[in-house]
Amino acid sequence: MDVPLNSAVRHNTNNGADLSYPIADNIFAQTVTEVKHYTDRLFKFRITRPEGFRFRSGEFVMIGLPNAVKPVFRAYSVASPVWDEELEFFSIKVLGGPLTEHLQRIKIGDTILMRKKSTGTLVLDALIPGKRLYLLSTGTGVAPFASVIRDPEAYERFEEMVLIQTTREVAELNYAAELVSALRSDPLIGEFSDQLKFYPMTTREQSNHMGRITNAMKSGQFFSDTNLPPVNAEEDRMMICGSMVMLKECAAMAEEFGLEEGANNAPATYVVEKAFVD
């Protein structure tokens, strides 16, 4: 539900105490509708969508909890598609993290605070037209791509999309695997499902594809596994989201392939996202 703005709102915090403070003009107070824990490190949650809230696939918002007079806000990519009636987020659990330490304990019915403005660079408008779109992610960096792969416009712009996620363990791939599997029966996106390839990778636990995506692409193993041609700047576009180390390595690789970094006001052939959760 939407909570009226500019009014004192009483929230039930996770420790059972009540806290009352004014909600600002630029903040929505929304209700948790679903929580699912995938591992001891990863979980997703869904909240009600504010009336009139609009965003572009791949954008992020700032969210927080009503557990302090001045709540901590962090950037979270909106994982749900633009047409969804609710908003979905995919989060890591950080011991001692100023937000995630508490966020991981939310339950259905709890309140989530969300700033009204969405923004980000992982949007289709930041790329010039191409044939194939690569979505490179590590861990929860797959969240913005969860929105992109469920956007009909993405399939209209690109003949193929290739979602790549690298995690430490196999179970950490389950969120993305569920999404990809569900696409085939989705009444809106199902007809486009053959245009999407999913390439899951792990770095610690044994799986079909081991190692870093940069090594797999540079060695040619990735292209051998997928029967895709090597990346070329004429046809291929790339979005990158993950840790700082991953962003640096993948951006350097993209430029070795001849791609150029783009932005909302200057579209090009690859983009990166630099907003993180701690």
PDB file of C-alpha atoms in Angstrom, residues 85-268:
ATOM      1  CA  GLU A  85       2.220  -4.677 -10.756  1.00  0.00           C
ATOM      2  CA  GLU A  86       4.814  -5.151  -7.986  1.00  0.00           C
ATOM      3  CA  LEU A  87       8.517  -4.336  -7.623  1.00  0.00           C
ATOM      4  CA  GLU A  88      11.080  -7.106  -7.182  1.00  0.00           C
ATOM      5  CA  PHE A  89      14.617  -6.890  -5.782  1.00  0.00           C
ATOM      6  CA  PHE A  90      17.449  -9.424  -5.476  1.00  0.00           C
ATOM      7  CA  SER A  91      19.792  -8.846  -2.547  1.00  0.00           C
ATOM      8  CA  ILE A  92      22.932 -10.102  -0.922  1.00  0.00           C
ATOM      9  CA  LYS A  93      23.092 -10.566   2.854  1.00  0.00           C
ATOM     10  CA  VAL A  94      25.988  -8.709   4.451  1.00  0.00           C
ATOM     11  CA  LEU A  95      26.841  -9.377   8.100  1.00  0.00           C
ATOM     12  CA  GLY A  96      27.103  -5.994   9.757  1.00  0.00           C
ATOM     13  CA  GLY A  97      25.964  -4.128   6.629  1.00  0.00           C
ATOM     14  CA  PRO A  98      24.169  -0.887   7.577  1.00  0.00           C
ATOM     15  CA  LEU A  99      21.108  -1.894   5.541  1.00  0.00           C
ATOM     16  CA  THR A 100      21.348  -5.554   4.513  1.00  0.00           C
ATOM     17  CA  GLU A 101      22.006  -6.735   8.071  1.00  0.00           C
ATOM     18  CA  HIS A 102      18.406  -5.701   8.799  1.00  0.00           C
ATOM     19  CA  LEU A 103      16.866  -6.069   5.333  1.00  0.00           C
ATOM     20  CA  GLN A 104      17.519  -9.810   5.244  1.00  0.00           C
ATOM     21  CA  ARG A 105      15.106 -10.235   8.169  1.00  0.00           C
ATOM     22  CA  ILE A 106      12.072  -8.602   6.536  1.00  0.00           C
ATOM     23  CA  LYS A 107       8.757 -10.463   6.444  1.00  0.00           C
ATOM     24  CA  ILE A 108       5.544 -10.145   4.463  1.00  0.00           C
ATOM     25  CA  GLY A 109       3.664  -7.097   5.705  1.00  0.00           C
ATOM     26  CA  ASP A 110       6.774  -5.122   6.718  1.00  0.00           C
ATOM     27  CA  THR A 111       7.415  -1.634   5.353  1.00  0.00           C
ATOM     28  CA  ILE A 112      10.123  -0.740   2.837  1.00  0.00           C
ATOM     29  CA  LEU A 113      11.069   2.860   2.086  1.00  0.00           C
ATOM     30  CA  MET A 114      11.855   3.782  -1.514  1.00  0.00           C
ATOM     31  CA  ARG A 115      12.945   7.081  -2.987  1.00  0.00           C
ATOM     32  CA  LYS A 116      10.776   8.165  -5.904  1.00  0.00           C
ATOM     33  CA  LYS A 117      13.473   8.629  -8.549  1.00  0.00           C
ATOM     34  CA  SER A 118      14.837   5.728 -10.609  1.00  0.00           C
ATOM     35  CA  THR A 119      18.064   6.056 -12.565  1.00  0.00           C
ATOM     36  CA  GLY A 120      20.957   4.047 -14.013  1.00  0.00           C
ATOM     37  CA  THR A 121      23.102   3.379 -17.061  1.00  0.00           C
ATOM     38  CA  LEU A 122      22.031  -0.209 -17.810  1.00  0.00           C
ATOM     39  CA  VAL A 123      19.221   0.890 -20.102  1.00  0.00           C
ATOM     40  CA  LEU A 124      18.526   0.138 -23.739  1.00  0.00           C
ATOM     41  CA  ASP A 125      18.630   3.837 -24.615  1.00  0.00           C
ATOM     42  CA  ALA A 126      22.325   3.984 -23.656  1.00  0.00           C
ATOM     43  CA  LEU A 127      23.228   1.552 -26.463  1.00  0.00           C
ATOM     44  CA  ILE A 128      23.224   2.087 -30.206  1.00  0.00           C
ATOM     45  CA  PRO A 129      21.362  -0.525 -32.295  1.00  0.00           C
ATOM     46  CA  GLY A 130      22.974  -3.927 -32.746  1.00  0.00           C
ATOM     47  CA  LYS A 131      22.251  -7.578 -33.398  1.00  0.00           C
ATOM     48  CA  ARG A 132      23.231  -9.220 -30.115  1.00  0.00           C
ATOM     49  CA  LEU A 133      23.135  -7.999 -26.506  1.00  0.00           C
ATOM     50  CA  TYR A 134      25.473  -9.537 -23.921  1.00  0.00           C
ATOM     51  CA  LEU A 135      24.421  -9.187 -20.269  1.00  0.00           C
ATOM     52  CA  LEU A 136      27.461  -9.881 -18.062  1.00  0.00           C
ATOM     53  CA  SER A 137      26.906 -10.226 -14.312  1.00  0.00           C
ATOM     54  CA  THR A 138      28.322 -11.574 -11.090  1.00  0.00           C
ATOM     55  CA  GLY A 139      26.201 -12.399  -8.023  1.00  0.00           C
ATOM     56  CA  THR A 140      23.329  -9.967  -7.479  1.00  0.00           C
ATOM     57  CA  GLY A 141      24.553  -8.004 -10.494  1.00  0.00           C
ATOM     58  CA  VAL A 142      22.062 -10.123 -12.428  1.00  0.00           C
ATOM     59  CA  ALA A 143      19.179  -8.101 -10.896  1.00  0.00           C
ATOM     60  CA  PRO A 144      18.930  -5.350 -13.543  1.00  0.00           C
ATOM     61  CA  PHE A 145      19.093  -7.992 -16.260  1.00  0.00           C
ATOM     62  CA  ALA A 146      16.175  -9.814 -14.638  1.00  0.00           C
ATOM     63  CA  SER A 147      14.188  -6.775 -15.736  1.00  0.00           C
ATOM     64  CA  VAL A 148      15.796  -6.472 -19.179  1.00  0.00           C
ATOM     65  CA  ILE A 149      15.178 -10.095 -20.196  1.00  0.00           C
ATOM     66  CA  ARG A 150      11.486  -9.679 -19.341  1.00  0.00           C
ATOM     67  CA  ASP A 151      11.088  -6.525 -21.438  1.00  0.00           C
ATOM     68  CA  PRO A 152       9.478  -7.067 -24.871  1.00  0.00           C
ATOM     69  CA  GLU A 153      11.270  -3.981 -26.196  1.00  0.00           C
ATOM     70  CA  ALA A 154      14.655  -5.665 -25.653  1.00  0.00           C
ATOM     71  CA  TYR A 155      13.670  -8.502 -27.980  1.00  0.00           C
ATOM     72  CA  GLU A 156      12.448  -6.029 -30.557  1.00  0.00           C
ATOM     73  CA  ARG A 157      15.804  -4.227 -30.509  1.00  0.00           C
ATOM     74  CA  PHE A 158      18.063  -7.304 -30.522  1.00  0.00           C
ATOM     75  CA  GLU A 159      17.859 -10.600 -32.383  1.00  0.00           C
ATOM     76  CA  GLU A 160      19.700 -12.365 -29.568  1.00  0.00           C
ATOM     77  CA  MET A 161      20.348 -11.742 -25.883  1.00  0.00           C
ATOM     78  CA  VAL A 162      22.996 -13.636 -23.915  1.00  0.00           C
ATOM     79  CA  LEU A 163      22.682 -13.619 -20.129  1.00  0.00           C
ATOM     80  CA  ILE A 164      25.877 -14.598 -18.301  1.00  0.00           C
ATOM     81  CA  GLN A 165      26.027 -14.913 -14.513  1.00  0.00           C
ATOM     82  CA  THR A 166      29.064 -15.934 -12.502  1.00  0.00           C
ATOM     83  CA  THR A 167      28.707 -16.983  -8.851  1.00  0.00           C
ATOM     84  CA  ARG A 168      30.780 -18.894  -6.346  1.00  0.00           C
ATOM     85  CA  GLU A 169      28.329 -21.777  -5.859  1.00  0.00           C
ATOM     86  CA  VAL A 170      25.683 -23.473  -8.003  1.00  0.00           C
ATOM     87  CA  ALA A 171      22.790 -22.605  -5.648  1.00  0.00           C
ATOM     88  CA  GLU A 172      23.543 -18.910  -6.171  1.00  0.00           C
ATOM     89  CA  LEU A 173      22.513 -19.325  -9.812  1.00  0.00           C
ATOM     90  CA  ASN A 174      18.988 -20.478  -8.932  1.00  0.00           C
ATOM     91  CA  TYR A 175      17.324 -17.059  -9.035  1.00  0.00           C
ATOM     92  CA  ALA A 176      18.403 -16.389 -12.624  1.00  0.00           C
ATOM     93  CA  ALA A 177      17.782 -19.998 -13.664  1.00  0.00           C
ATOM     94  CA  GLU A 178      14.189 -19.738 -12.403  1.00  0.00           C
ATOM     95  CA  LEU A 179      13.603 -16.569 -14.409  1.00  0.00           C
ATOM     96  CA  VAL A 180      14.981 -18.005 -17.631  1.00  0.00           C
ATOM     97  CA  SER A 181      12.975 -21.213 -17.220  1.00  0.00           C
ATOM     98  CA  ALA A 182       9.761 -19.277 -16.564  1.00  0.00           C
ATOM     99  CA  LEU A 183      10.153 -17.188 -19.709  1.00  0.00           C
ATOM    100  CA  ARG A 184       9.058 -20.038 -21.976  1.00  0.00           C
ATOM    101  CA  SER A 185       5.595 -20.146 -20.422  1.00  0.00           C
ATOM    102  CA  ASP A 186       5.255 -16.394 -19.894  1.00  0.00           C
ATOM    103  CA  PRO A 187       2.199 -15.126 -21.831  1.00  0.00           C
ATOM    104  CA  LEU A 188       3.930 -11.840 -22.706  1.00  0.00           C
ATOM    105  CA  ILE A 189       7.559 -12.899 -23.271  1.00  0.00           C
ATOM    106  CA  GLY A 190       7.239 -16.594 -24.145  1.00  0.00           C
ATOM    107  CA  GLU A 191       7.243 -16.008 -27.891  1.00  0.00           C
ATOM    108  CA  PHE A 192      10.690 -14.390 -27.594  1.00  0.00           C
ATOM    109  CA  SER A 193      12.283 -17.007 -25.304  1.00  0.00           C
ATOM    110  CA  ASP A 194      14.281 -18.627 -28.102  1.00  0.00           C
ATOM    111  CA  GLN A 195      16.159 -15.345 -28.541  1.00  0.00           C
ATOM    112  CA  LEU A 196      17.683 -15.683 -25.063  1.00  0.00           C
ATOM    113  CA  LYS A 197      20.719 -17.774 -24.123  1.00  0.00           C
ATOM    114  CA  PHE A 198      21.744 -18.352 -20.488  1.00  0.00           C
ATOM    115  CA  TYR A 199      25.353 -19.176 -19.631  1.00  0.00           C
ATOM    116  CA  PRO A 200      25.769 -19.828 -15.874  1.00  0.00           C
ATOM    117  CA  MET A 201      29.269 -20.044 -14.379  1.00  0.00           C
ATOM    118  CA  THR A 202      30.800 -20.822 -10.983  1.00  0.00           C
ATOM    119  CA  THR A 203      34.216 -20.057  -9.552  1.00  0.00           C
ATOM    120  CA  ARG A 204      34.342 -22.437  -6.555  1.00  0.00           C
ATOM    121  CA  GLU A 205      31.792 -25.239  -6.751  1.00  0.00           C
ATOM    122  CA  GLN A 206      32.062 -27.675  -9.663  1.00  0.00           C
ATOM    123  CA  SER A 207      29.644 -26.953 -12.539  1.00  0.00           C
ATOM    124  CA  ASN A 208      29.425 -27.228 -16.327  1.00  0.00           C
ATOM    125  CA  HIS A 209      31.141 -23.851 -16.772  1.00  0.00           C
ATOM    126  CA  MET A 210      33.911 -22.908 -14.366  1.00  0.00           C
ATOM    127  CA  GLY A 211      35.996 -19.750 -13.993  1.00  0.00           C
ATOM    128  CA  ARG A 212      35.683 -16.076 -14.896  1.00  0.00           C
ATOM    129  CA  ILE A 213      33.762 -14.893 -17.916  1.00  0.00           C
ATOM    130  CA  THR A 214      36.706 -12.766 -19.043  1.00  0.00           C
ATOM    131  CA  ASN A 215      38.934 -15.848 -19.207  1.00  0.00           C
ATOM    132  CA  ALA A 216      36.242 -17.888 -20.947  1.00  0.00           C
ATOM    133  CA  MET A 217      35.685 -15.226 -23.602  1.00  0.00           C
ATOM    134  CA  LYS A 218      39.332 -14.367 -24.195  1.00  0.00           C
ATOM    135  CA  SER A 219      40.292 -18.040 -24.511  1.00  0.00           C
ATOM    136  CA  GLY A 220      37.435 -18.701 -26.914  1.00  0.00           C
ATOM    137  CA  GLN A 221      35.908 -21.385 -24.663  1.00  0.00           C
ATOM    138  CA  PHE A 222      32.698 -19.406 -24.219  1.00  0.00           C
ATOM    139  CA  PHE A 223      32.178 -19.061 -27.968  1.00  0.00           C
ATOM    140  CA  SER A 224      32.917 -22.741 -28.490  1.00  0.00           C
ATOM    141  CA  ASP A 225      30.373 -23.694 -25.824  1.00  0.00           C
ATOM    142  CA  THR A 226      27.618 -21.440 -27.181  1.00  0.00           C
ATOM    143  CA  ASN A 227      28.310 -21.606 -30.933  1.00  0.00           C
ATOM    144  CA  LEU A 228      28.325 -17.813 -30.982  1.00  0.00           C
ATOM    145  CA  PRO A 229      30.785 -15.818 -33.110  1.00  0.00           C
ATOM    146  CA  PRO A 230      33.490 -13.767 -31.372  1.00  0.00           C
ATOM    147  CA  VAL A 231      32.354 -10.356 -30.154  1.00  0.00           C
ATOM    148  CA  ASN A 232      32.607  -7.636 -32.780  1.00  0.00           C
ATOM    149  CA  ALA A 233      31.772  -3.948 -32.513  1.00  0.00           C
ATOM    150  CA  GLU A 234      29.574  -3.913 -35.601  1.00  0.00           C
ATOM    151  CA  GLU A 235      26.951  -6.301 -34.232  1.00  0.00           C
ATOM    152  CA  ASP A 236      27.452  -6.798 -30.506  1.00  0.00           C
ATOM    153  CA  ARG A 237      26.477  -4.689 -27.498  1.00  0.00           C
ATOM    154  CA  MET A 238      27.237  -5.315 -23.837  1.00  0.00           C
ATOM    155  CA  MET A 239      25.863  -4.450 -20.383  1.00  0.00           C
ATOM    156  CA  ILE A 240      28.023  -5.162 -17.328  1.00  0.00           C
ATOM    157  CA  CYS A 241      27.027  -5.303 -13.653  1.00  0.00           C
ATOM    158  CA  GLY A 242      28.897  -6.759 -10.690  1.00  0.00           C
ATOM    159  CA  SER A 243      31.727  -6.052  -8.273  1.00  0.00           C
ATOM    160  CA  MET A 244      34.244  -3.277  -8.824  1.00  0.00           C
ATOM    161  CA  VAL A 245      36.886  -5.811  -9.846  1.00  0.00           C
ATOM    162  CA  MET A 246      34.505  -7.474 -12.296  1.00  0.00           C
ATOM    163  CA  LEU A 247      33.449  -4.127 -13.791  1.00  0.00           C
ATOM    164  CA  LYS A 248      37.048  -3.114 -14.383  1.00  0.00           C
ATOM    165  CA  GLU A 249      38.028  -6.445 -15.951  1.00  0.00           C
ATOM    166  CA  CYS A 250      34.937  -6.741 -18.155  1.00  0.00           C
ATOM    167  CA  ALA A 251      35.084  -3.111 -19.285  1.00  0.00           C
ATOM    168  CA  ALA A 252      38.719  -3.606 -20.301  1.00  0.00           C
ATOM    169  CA  MET A 253      37.735  -6.764 -22.183  1.00  0.00           C
ATOM    170  CA  ALA A 254      34.883  -4.966 -23.926  1.00  0.00           C
ATOM    171  CA  GLU A 255      37.295  -2.317 -25.157  1.00  0.00           C
ATOM    172  CA  GLU A 256      39.719  -5.003 -26.339  1.00  0.00           C
ATOM    173  CA  PHE A 257      36.813  -6.261 -28.462  1.00  0.00           C
ATOM    174  CA  GLY A 258      36.486  -2.753 -29.904  1.00  0.00           C
ATOM    175  CA  LEU A 259      33.427  -1.643 -27.931  1.00  0.00           C
ATOM    176  CA  GLU A 260      33.068   1.893 -26.567  1.00  0.00           C
ATOM    177  CA  GLU A 261      31.433   2.898 -23.289  1.00  0.00           C
ATOM    178  CA  GLY A 262      28.083   4.632 -23.611  1.00  0.00           C
ATOM    179  CA  ALA A 263      25.746   6.638 -21.393  1.00  0.00           C
ATOM    180  CA  ASN A 264      22.193   7.950 -21.428  1.00  0.00           C
ATOM    181  CA  ASN A 265      23.292  11.159 -23.131  1.00  0.00           C
ATOM    182  CA  ALA A 266      25.856   9.495 -25.406  1.00  0.00           C
ATOM    183  CA  PRO A 267      24.792   5.984 -26.536  1.00  0.00           C
ATOM    184  CA  ALA A 268      27.580   3.627 -27.596  1.00  0.00           C
TER     185      ALA A 268
END
